[in-house]
XYZ file of C-alpha atoms in Angstrom:
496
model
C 0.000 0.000 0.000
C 1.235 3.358 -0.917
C 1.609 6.170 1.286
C -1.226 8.537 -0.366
C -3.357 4.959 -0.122
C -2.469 4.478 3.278
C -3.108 8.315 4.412
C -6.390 8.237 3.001
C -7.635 4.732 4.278
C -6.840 5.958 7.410
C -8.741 8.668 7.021
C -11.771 6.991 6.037
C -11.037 4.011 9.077
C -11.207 6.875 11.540
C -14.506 8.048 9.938
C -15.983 4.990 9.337
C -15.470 3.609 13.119
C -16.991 6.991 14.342
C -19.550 6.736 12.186
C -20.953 3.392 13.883
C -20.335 5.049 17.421
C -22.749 8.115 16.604
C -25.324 5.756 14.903
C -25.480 3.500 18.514
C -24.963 6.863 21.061
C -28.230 7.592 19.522
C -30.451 5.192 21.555
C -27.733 5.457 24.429
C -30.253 4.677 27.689
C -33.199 4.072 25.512
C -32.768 0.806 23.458
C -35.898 -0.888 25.114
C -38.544 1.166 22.946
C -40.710 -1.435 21.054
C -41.374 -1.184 16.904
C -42.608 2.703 16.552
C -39.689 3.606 18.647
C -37.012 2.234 16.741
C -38.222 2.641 13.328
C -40.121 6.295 13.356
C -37.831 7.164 16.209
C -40.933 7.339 18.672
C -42.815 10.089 16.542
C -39.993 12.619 18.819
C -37.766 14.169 16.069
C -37.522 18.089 15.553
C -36.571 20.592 12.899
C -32.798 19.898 12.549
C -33.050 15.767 12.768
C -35.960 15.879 9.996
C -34.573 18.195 7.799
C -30.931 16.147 7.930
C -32.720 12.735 7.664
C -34.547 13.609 4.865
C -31.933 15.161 3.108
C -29.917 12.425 3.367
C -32.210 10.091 1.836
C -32.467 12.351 -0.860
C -28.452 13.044 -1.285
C -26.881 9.596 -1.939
C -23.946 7.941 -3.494
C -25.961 8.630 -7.014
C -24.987 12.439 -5.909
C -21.779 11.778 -6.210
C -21.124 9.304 -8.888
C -24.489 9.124 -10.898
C -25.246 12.527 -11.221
C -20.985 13.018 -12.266
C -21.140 10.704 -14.360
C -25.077 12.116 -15.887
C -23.491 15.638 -16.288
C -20.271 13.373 -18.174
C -22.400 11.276 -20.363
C -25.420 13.508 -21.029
C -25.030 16.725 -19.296
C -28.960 19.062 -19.448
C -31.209 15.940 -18.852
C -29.278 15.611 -15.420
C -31.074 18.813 -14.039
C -34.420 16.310 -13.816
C -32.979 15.557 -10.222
C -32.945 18.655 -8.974
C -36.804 19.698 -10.414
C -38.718 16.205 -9.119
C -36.895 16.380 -5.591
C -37.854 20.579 -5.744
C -41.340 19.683 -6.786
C -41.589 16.920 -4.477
C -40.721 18.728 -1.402
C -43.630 20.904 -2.458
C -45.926 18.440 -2.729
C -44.945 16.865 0.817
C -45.878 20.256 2.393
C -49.616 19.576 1.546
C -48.686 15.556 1.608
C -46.348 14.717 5.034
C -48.193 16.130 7.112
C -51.737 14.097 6.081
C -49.755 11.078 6.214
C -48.103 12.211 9.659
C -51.580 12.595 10.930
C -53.447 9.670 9.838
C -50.362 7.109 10.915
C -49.936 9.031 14.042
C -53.992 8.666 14.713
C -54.156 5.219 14.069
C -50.917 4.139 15.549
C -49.303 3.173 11.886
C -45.432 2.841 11.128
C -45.318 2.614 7.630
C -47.366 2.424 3.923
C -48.157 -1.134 3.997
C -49.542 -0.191 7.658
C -51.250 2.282 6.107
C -52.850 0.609 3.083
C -53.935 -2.473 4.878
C -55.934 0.017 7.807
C -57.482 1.663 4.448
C -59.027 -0.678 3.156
C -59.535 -3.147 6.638
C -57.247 -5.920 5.019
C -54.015 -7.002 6.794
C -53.304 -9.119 3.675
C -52.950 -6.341 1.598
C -50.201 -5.003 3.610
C -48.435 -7.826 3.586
C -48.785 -8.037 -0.501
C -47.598 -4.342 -0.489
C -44.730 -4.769 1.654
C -43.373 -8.176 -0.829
C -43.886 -5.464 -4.006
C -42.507 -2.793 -1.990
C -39.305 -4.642 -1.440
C -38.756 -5.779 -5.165
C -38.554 -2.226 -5.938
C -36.262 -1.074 -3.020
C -34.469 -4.078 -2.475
C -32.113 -3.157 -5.789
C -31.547 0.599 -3.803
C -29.600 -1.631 -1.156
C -27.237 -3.071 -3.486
C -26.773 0.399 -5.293
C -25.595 2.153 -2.507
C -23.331 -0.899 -1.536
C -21.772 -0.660 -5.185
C -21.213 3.349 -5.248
C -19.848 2.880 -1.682
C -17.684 0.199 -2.493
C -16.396 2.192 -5.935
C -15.702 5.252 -3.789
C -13.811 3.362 -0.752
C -11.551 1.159 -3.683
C -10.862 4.389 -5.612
C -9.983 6.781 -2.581
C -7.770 4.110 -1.492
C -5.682 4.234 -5.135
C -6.959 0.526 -5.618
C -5.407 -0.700 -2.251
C -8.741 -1.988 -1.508
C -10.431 -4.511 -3.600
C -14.359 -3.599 -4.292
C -14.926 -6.729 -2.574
C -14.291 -5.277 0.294
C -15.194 -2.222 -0.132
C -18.962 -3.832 -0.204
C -18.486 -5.202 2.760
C -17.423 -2.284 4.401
C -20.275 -0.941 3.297
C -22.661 -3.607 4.898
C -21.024 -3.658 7.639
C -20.986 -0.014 9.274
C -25.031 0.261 7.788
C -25.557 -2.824 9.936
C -23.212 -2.229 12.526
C -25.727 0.902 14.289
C -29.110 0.394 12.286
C -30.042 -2.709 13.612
C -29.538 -1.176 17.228
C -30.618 2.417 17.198
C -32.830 2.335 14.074
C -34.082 6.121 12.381
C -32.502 7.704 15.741
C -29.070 6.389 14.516
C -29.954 7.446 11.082
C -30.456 11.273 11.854
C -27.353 11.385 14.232
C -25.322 9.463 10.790
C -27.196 12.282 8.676
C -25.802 15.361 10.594
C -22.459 14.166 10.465
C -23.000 13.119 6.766
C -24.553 17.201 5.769
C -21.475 18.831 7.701
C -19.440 16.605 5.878
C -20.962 16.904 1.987
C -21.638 20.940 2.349
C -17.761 21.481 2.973
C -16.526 19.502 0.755
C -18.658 20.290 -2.352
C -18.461 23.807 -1.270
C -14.524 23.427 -1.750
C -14.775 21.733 -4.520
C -17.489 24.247 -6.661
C -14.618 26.599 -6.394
C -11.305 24.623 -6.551
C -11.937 22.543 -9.550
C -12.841 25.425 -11.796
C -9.928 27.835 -10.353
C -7.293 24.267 -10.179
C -8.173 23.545 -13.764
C -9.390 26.463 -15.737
C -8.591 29.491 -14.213
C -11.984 30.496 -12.537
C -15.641 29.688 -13.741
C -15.466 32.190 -16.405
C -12.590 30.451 -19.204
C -14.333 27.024 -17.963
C -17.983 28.251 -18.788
C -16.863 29.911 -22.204
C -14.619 26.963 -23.345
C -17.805 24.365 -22.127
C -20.213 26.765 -24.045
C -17.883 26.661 -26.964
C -16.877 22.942 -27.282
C -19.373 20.775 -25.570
C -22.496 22.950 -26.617
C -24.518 20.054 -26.465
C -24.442 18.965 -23.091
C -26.461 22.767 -22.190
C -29.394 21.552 -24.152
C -32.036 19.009 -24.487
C -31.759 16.247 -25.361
C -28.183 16.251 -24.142
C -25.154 14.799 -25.742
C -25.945 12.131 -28.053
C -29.050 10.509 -29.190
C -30.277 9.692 -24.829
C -33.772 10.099 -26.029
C -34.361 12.205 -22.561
C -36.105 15.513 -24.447
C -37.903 17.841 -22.693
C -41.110 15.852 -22.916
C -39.486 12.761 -21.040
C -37.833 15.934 -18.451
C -41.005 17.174 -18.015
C -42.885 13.925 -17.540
C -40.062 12.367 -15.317
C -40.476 15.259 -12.801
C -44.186 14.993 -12.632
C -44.115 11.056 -12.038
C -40.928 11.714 -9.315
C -41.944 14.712 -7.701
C -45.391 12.473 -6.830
C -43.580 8.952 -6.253
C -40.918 10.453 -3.727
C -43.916 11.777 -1.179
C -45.166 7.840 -0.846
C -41.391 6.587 -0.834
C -41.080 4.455 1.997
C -38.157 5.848 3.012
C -39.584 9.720 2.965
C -42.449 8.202 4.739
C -40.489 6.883 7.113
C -39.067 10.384 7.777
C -42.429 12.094 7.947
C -43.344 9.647 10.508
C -40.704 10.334 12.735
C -41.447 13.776 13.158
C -42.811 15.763 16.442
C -45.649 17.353 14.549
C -46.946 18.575 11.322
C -45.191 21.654 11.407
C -42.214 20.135 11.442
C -42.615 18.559 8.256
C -44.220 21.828 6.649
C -40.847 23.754 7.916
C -39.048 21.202 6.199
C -40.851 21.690 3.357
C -39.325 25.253 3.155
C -35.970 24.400 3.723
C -35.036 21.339 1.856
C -34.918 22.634 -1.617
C -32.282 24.725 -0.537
C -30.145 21.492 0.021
C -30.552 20.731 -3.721
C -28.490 23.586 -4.945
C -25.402 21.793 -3.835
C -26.520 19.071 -6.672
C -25.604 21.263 -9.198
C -22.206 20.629 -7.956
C -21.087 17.279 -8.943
C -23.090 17.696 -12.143
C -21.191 20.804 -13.042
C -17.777 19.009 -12.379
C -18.976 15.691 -14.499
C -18.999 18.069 -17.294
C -15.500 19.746 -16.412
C -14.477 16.535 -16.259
C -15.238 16.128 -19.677
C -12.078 18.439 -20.603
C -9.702 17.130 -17.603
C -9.824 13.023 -18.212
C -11.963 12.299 -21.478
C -12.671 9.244 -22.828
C -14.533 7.454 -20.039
C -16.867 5.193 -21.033
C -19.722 3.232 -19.612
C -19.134 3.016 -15.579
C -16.012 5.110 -16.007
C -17.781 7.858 -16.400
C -19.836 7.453 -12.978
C -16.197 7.967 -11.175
C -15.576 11.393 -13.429
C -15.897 13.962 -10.393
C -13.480 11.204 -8.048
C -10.881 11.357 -11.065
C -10.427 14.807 -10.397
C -10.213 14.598 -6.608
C -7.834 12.177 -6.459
C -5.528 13.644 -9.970
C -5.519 16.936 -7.855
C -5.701 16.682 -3.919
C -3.416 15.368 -0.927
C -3.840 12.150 0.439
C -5.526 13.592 3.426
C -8.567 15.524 1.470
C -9.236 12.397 -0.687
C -10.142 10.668 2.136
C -12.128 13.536 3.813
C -14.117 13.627 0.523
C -14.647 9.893 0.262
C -15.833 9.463 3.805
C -18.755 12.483 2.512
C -19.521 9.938 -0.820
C -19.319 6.734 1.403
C -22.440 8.396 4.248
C -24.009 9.376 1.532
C -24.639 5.766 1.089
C -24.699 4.791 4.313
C -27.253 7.168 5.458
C -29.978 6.741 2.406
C -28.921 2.583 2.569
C -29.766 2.259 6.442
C -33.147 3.576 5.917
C -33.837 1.131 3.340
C -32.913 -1.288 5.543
C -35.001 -0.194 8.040
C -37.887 0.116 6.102
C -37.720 -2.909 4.694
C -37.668 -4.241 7.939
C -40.206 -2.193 9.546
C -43.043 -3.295 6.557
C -41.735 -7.370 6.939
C -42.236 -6.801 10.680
C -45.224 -5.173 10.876
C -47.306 -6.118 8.113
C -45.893 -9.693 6.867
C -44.726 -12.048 9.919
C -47.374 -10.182 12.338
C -49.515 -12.321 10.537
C -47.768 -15.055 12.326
C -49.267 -15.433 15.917
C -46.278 -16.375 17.430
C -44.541 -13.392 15.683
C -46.882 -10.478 16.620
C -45.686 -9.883 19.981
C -42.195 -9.730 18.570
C -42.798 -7.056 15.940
C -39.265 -5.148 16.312
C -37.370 -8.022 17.093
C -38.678 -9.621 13.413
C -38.110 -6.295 11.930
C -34.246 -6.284 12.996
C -33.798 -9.684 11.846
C -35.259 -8.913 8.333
C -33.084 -5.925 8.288
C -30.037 -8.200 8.491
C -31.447 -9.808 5.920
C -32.230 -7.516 3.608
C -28.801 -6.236 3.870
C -27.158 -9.576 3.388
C -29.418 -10.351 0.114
C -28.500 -7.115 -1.474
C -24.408 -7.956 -0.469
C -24.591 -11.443 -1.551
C -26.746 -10.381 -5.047
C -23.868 -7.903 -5.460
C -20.850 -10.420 -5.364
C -23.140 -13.462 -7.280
C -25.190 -11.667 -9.407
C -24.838 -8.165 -9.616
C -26.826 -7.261 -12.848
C -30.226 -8.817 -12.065
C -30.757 -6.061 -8.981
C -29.754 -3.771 -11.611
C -31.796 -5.035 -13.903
C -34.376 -4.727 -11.480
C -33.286 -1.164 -10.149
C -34.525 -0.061 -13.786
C -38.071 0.013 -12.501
C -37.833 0.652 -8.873
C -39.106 4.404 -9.004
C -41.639 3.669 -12.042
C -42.936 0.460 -10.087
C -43.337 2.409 -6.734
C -45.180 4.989 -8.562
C -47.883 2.660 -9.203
C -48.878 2.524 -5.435
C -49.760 6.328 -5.999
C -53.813 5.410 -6.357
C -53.874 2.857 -4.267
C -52.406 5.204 -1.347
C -52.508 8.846 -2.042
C -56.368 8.765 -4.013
C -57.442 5.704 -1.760
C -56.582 8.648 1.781
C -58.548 11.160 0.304
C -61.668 9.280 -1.919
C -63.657 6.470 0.135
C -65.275 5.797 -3.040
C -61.916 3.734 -4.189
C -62.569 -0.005 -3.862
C -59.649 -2.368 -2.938
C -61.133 -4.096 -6.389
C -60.919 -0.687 -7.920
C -57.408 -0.084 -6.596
C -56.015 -3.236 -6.871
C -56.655 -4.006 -10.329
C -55.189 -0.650 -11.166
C -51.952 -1.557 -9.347
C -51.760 -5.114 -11.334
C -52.217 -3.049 -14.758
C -49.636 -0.398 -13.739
C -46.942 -2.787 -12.640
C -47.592 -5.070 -15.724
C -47.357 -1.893 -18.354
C -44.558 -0.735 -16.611
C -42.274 -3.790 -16.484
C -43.150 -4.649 -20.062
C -42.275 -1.415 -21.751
C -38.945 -1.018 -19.349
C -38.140 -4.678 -19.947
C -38.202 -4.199 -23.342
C -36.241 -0.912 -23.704
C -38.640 1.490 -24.368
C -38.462 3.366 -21.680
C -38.759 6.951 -22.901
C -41.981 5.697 -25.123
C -43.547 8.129 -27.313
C -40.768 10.519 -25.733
C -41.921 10.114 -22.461
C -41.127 8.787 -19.020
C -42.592 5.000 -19.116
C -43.796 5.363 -15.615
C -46.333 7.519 -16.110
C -47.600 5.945 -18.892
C -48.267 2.860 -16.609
C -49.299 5.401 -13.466
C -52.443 6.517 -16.508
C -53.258 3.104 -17.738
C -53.191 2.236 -13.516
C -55.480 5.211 -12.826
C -57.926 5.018 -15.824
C -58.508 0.965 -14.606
C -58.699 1.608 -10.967
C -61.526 4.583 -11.613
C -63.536 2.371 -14.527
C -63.547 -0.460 -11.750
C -64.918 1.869 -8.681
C -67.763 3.267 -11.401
C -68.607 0.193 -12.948
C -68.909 -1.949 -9.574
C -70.649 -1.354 -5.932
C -68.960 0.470 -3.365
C -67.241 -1.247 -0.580
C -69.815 -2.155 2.713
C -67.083 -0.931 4.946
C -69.283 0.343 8.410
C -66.146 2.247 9.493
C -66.610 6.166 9.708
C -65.054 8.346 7.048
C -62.894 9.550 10.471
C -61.159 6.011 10.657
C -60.289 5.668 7.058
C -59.398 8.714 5.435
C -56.534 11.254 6.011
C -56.677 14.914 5.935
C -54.887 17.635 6.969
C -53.744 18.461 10.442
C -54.684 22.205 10.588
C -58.313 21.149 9.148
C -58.227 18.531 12.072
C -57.569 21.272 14.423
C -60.263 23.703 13.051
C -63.441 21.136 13.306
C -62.383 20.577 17.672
């Protein structure tokens, strides 16, 4: 091992070992909380804790590599991040806090909890949550790859990706399993301190190191990569400004239902907290533009990459440029940005298998949390093991994650607010949208007609589930509008 490899694993050791020390001071005293304790952290977070959390599941390794490596390869059609999560945030203002109120009412923990007290059927749930984890299960083994790419490159190669992804599964394990969402915010504040310093260094060192300020970079990028500042980007990516705008619609809606943003609006201390964080988080997205503006100066500094290359194209210029020392300071930021987003997935996962899958096992529903920590272990040793076996069918499967979640949208979201939506209604939508959407992703048309496949599927899912609910008989549920439908917190307040 060199001595630049050796600096900068050291580095990321130190970080990595304190890391797993915040995650289990988080619970310090108060590990004996049962389920909604350890996976909404008991309903108790504030301000700061939500608006890190949810940030962090929002800012992951695809921050650092993907979106690189979009601004690289494509360089316009990248900005689609930053407009769905902007939108989105918006929508979770009106959004979080309904959910937050109806979960908090009924004594939910998640959306399968939430679906199955809809519509009366603890079945459902446990369908949802099996779905639900096809679609997130591929997120795990994302964030263990771009961890495992950044922790092998900041180490010049002294580490082998091998272990690199176990690193990875290790330190997410190592405090989530003990101090749950708690252990997730404390990780996130860390993480934020971490990621606004050093992409606030490196907005202005790259551009001054390499080009002599923004100015000679912007005219020489305007000048010789024109293409990347317009739609459809470089090269024929078939991501126009119909598939932007339709991709941002279909996101912007998805991300509020998320199970991992859910999981973050249930954690809160009240509504308000949510609707504050509403304010403040698109502020957190202008540091996105960061590593997508340096994918594109990498463009100029180390052409030629190609394929996954090109995901590493903001790293190639960290470590061509900086000490040791900084490499490893910036690779511990890349590395929580997977841990952070990763252990929530985890969690999830495990919160919707214990809650609304092996409840339904008698001898497991007293043992909710405990079945919920075991499933995260598993979860998280699936996604590792798919990663060293056989890597490509989670990413195979990663191509629909967001489109397939989307799907859930009626089901959810219409089926809060309208008791007129049958589980009939709703679940026959949700069989349509899943089946349109696999088949046209599966098949490589994803844009179709120009547009963003999911939301083709989220129409033909919608236009079934409301022919079904006008065409058949309304549910005989005897439960009061009160028990089954959400609404907003301030209206709540208003009618006592």
């Amino acid at each position: 091992m060199s001595s630049d490899a050796a600096i900068a694993t050291s580095v990321f050791g130190v970080f990595m070992v304190g890391t797993v020390l915040l995650g289990l001071l988080a619970v310090r005293g108060g590990r004996g909380g049962g389920l909604t304790a350890w996976s909404v952290g008991g309903r108790s977070l504030g301000s700061v804790f939500i608006w890190v959390l949810m940030a962090g599941e929002g800012y992951t390794s695809f921050s650092y590599l993907g979106a690189a490596g979009w601004g690289y390869n494509y360089g316009a059609p990248v900005l689609y991040v930053v407009a769905y999560m902007s939108c989105g945030y918006a929508v979770g203002y009106v959004v979080g806090p309904m959910l937050w109120s109806y979960a908090r009412r009924h004594g939910l923990v998640g959306i399968t909890d939430m679906i199955s007290h809809r519509y009366g059927k603890p079945w459902l749930g446990a369908v949802v949550a099996v779905l639900a984890t096809v679609f997130l299960l591929p997120y795990i083994q994302l964030q263990i790859t771009g961890m495992g790419v950044v922790v092998s490159t900041i180490s010049y190669g002294s580490i082998s990706l091998n272990w690199a992804y176990f690193i990875a599964f290790a330190v997410t394990t190592g405090f989530v399993v003990v101090s749950g969402l708690k252990g997730s915010a404390w990780v996130s504040v860390l993480k934020d301190v971490l990621v606004i310093g050093t992409l606030g260094f490196l907005a202005f060192y790259v551009p001054f190191h390499y080009f002599d300020g923004y100015g000679p970079f912007l005219d020489r990028l305007v000048a010789e990569k024109s293409d990347w500042l317009t739609f459809p980007g470089h090269g024929d990516s078939g991501f126009g400004q119909a598939w932007y705008a339709t991709t941002t619609v279909l996101n912007s809606l998805t991300v509020v239902i998320f199970p991992t943003t859910v999981a973050g609006y249930l954690g809160a201390r009240n509504a308000d907290v949510l609707r504050k964080n509403a304010v403040w988080l698109p502020a957190y997205n202008i540091l996105l533009f960061v590593p997508m503006l340096l994918g594109m100066a990498a463009l100029f500094v180390v052409p030629g990459l190609v394929g996954a290359e090109s995901n590493l194209a903001l790293f190639k210029l960290v470590v061509d440029s900086l000490p040791a020392w900084a490499v490893g300071v910036i690779g511990v930021a890349a590395a929580l940005s997977s841990v952070v987003p990763m252990a929530v997935f985890m969690l999830v996962i495990g919160t919707m298998w214990g809650r609304s899958v092996l409840s339904l096992v008698p001898r497991w529903n007293e043992r909710q949390k405990g079945a919920s920590q075991v499933v995260v272990v598993v979860a998280g040793t699936l996604a590792l093991v798919m990663t060293y076996t056989a890597p490509n069918t989670l990413v195979r499967l990663s191509l629909i994650s967001y489109e397939g979640m989307a799907q859930l949208l009626p089901m959810l979201l219409l089926g809060l607010v309208w008791r007129r939506l049958t589980l009939l209604a709703a679940g026959s939508g949700l069989v349509v949208g899943v089946a349109v959407v696999c088949s046209l992703v599966f098949t490589d048309r994803d844009p179709v007609w120009g547009v963003n496949a999911g939301i083709v599927a989220l129409a033909a899912n919608l236009a079934v589930a409301l022919a079904v609910t006008y065409a058949g008989r309304p549910d005989r549920d005897p439960r009061p509008d009160s028990e089954v439908l959400a609404s907003d917190p301030i209206l709540e307040d208003s009618r006592v």
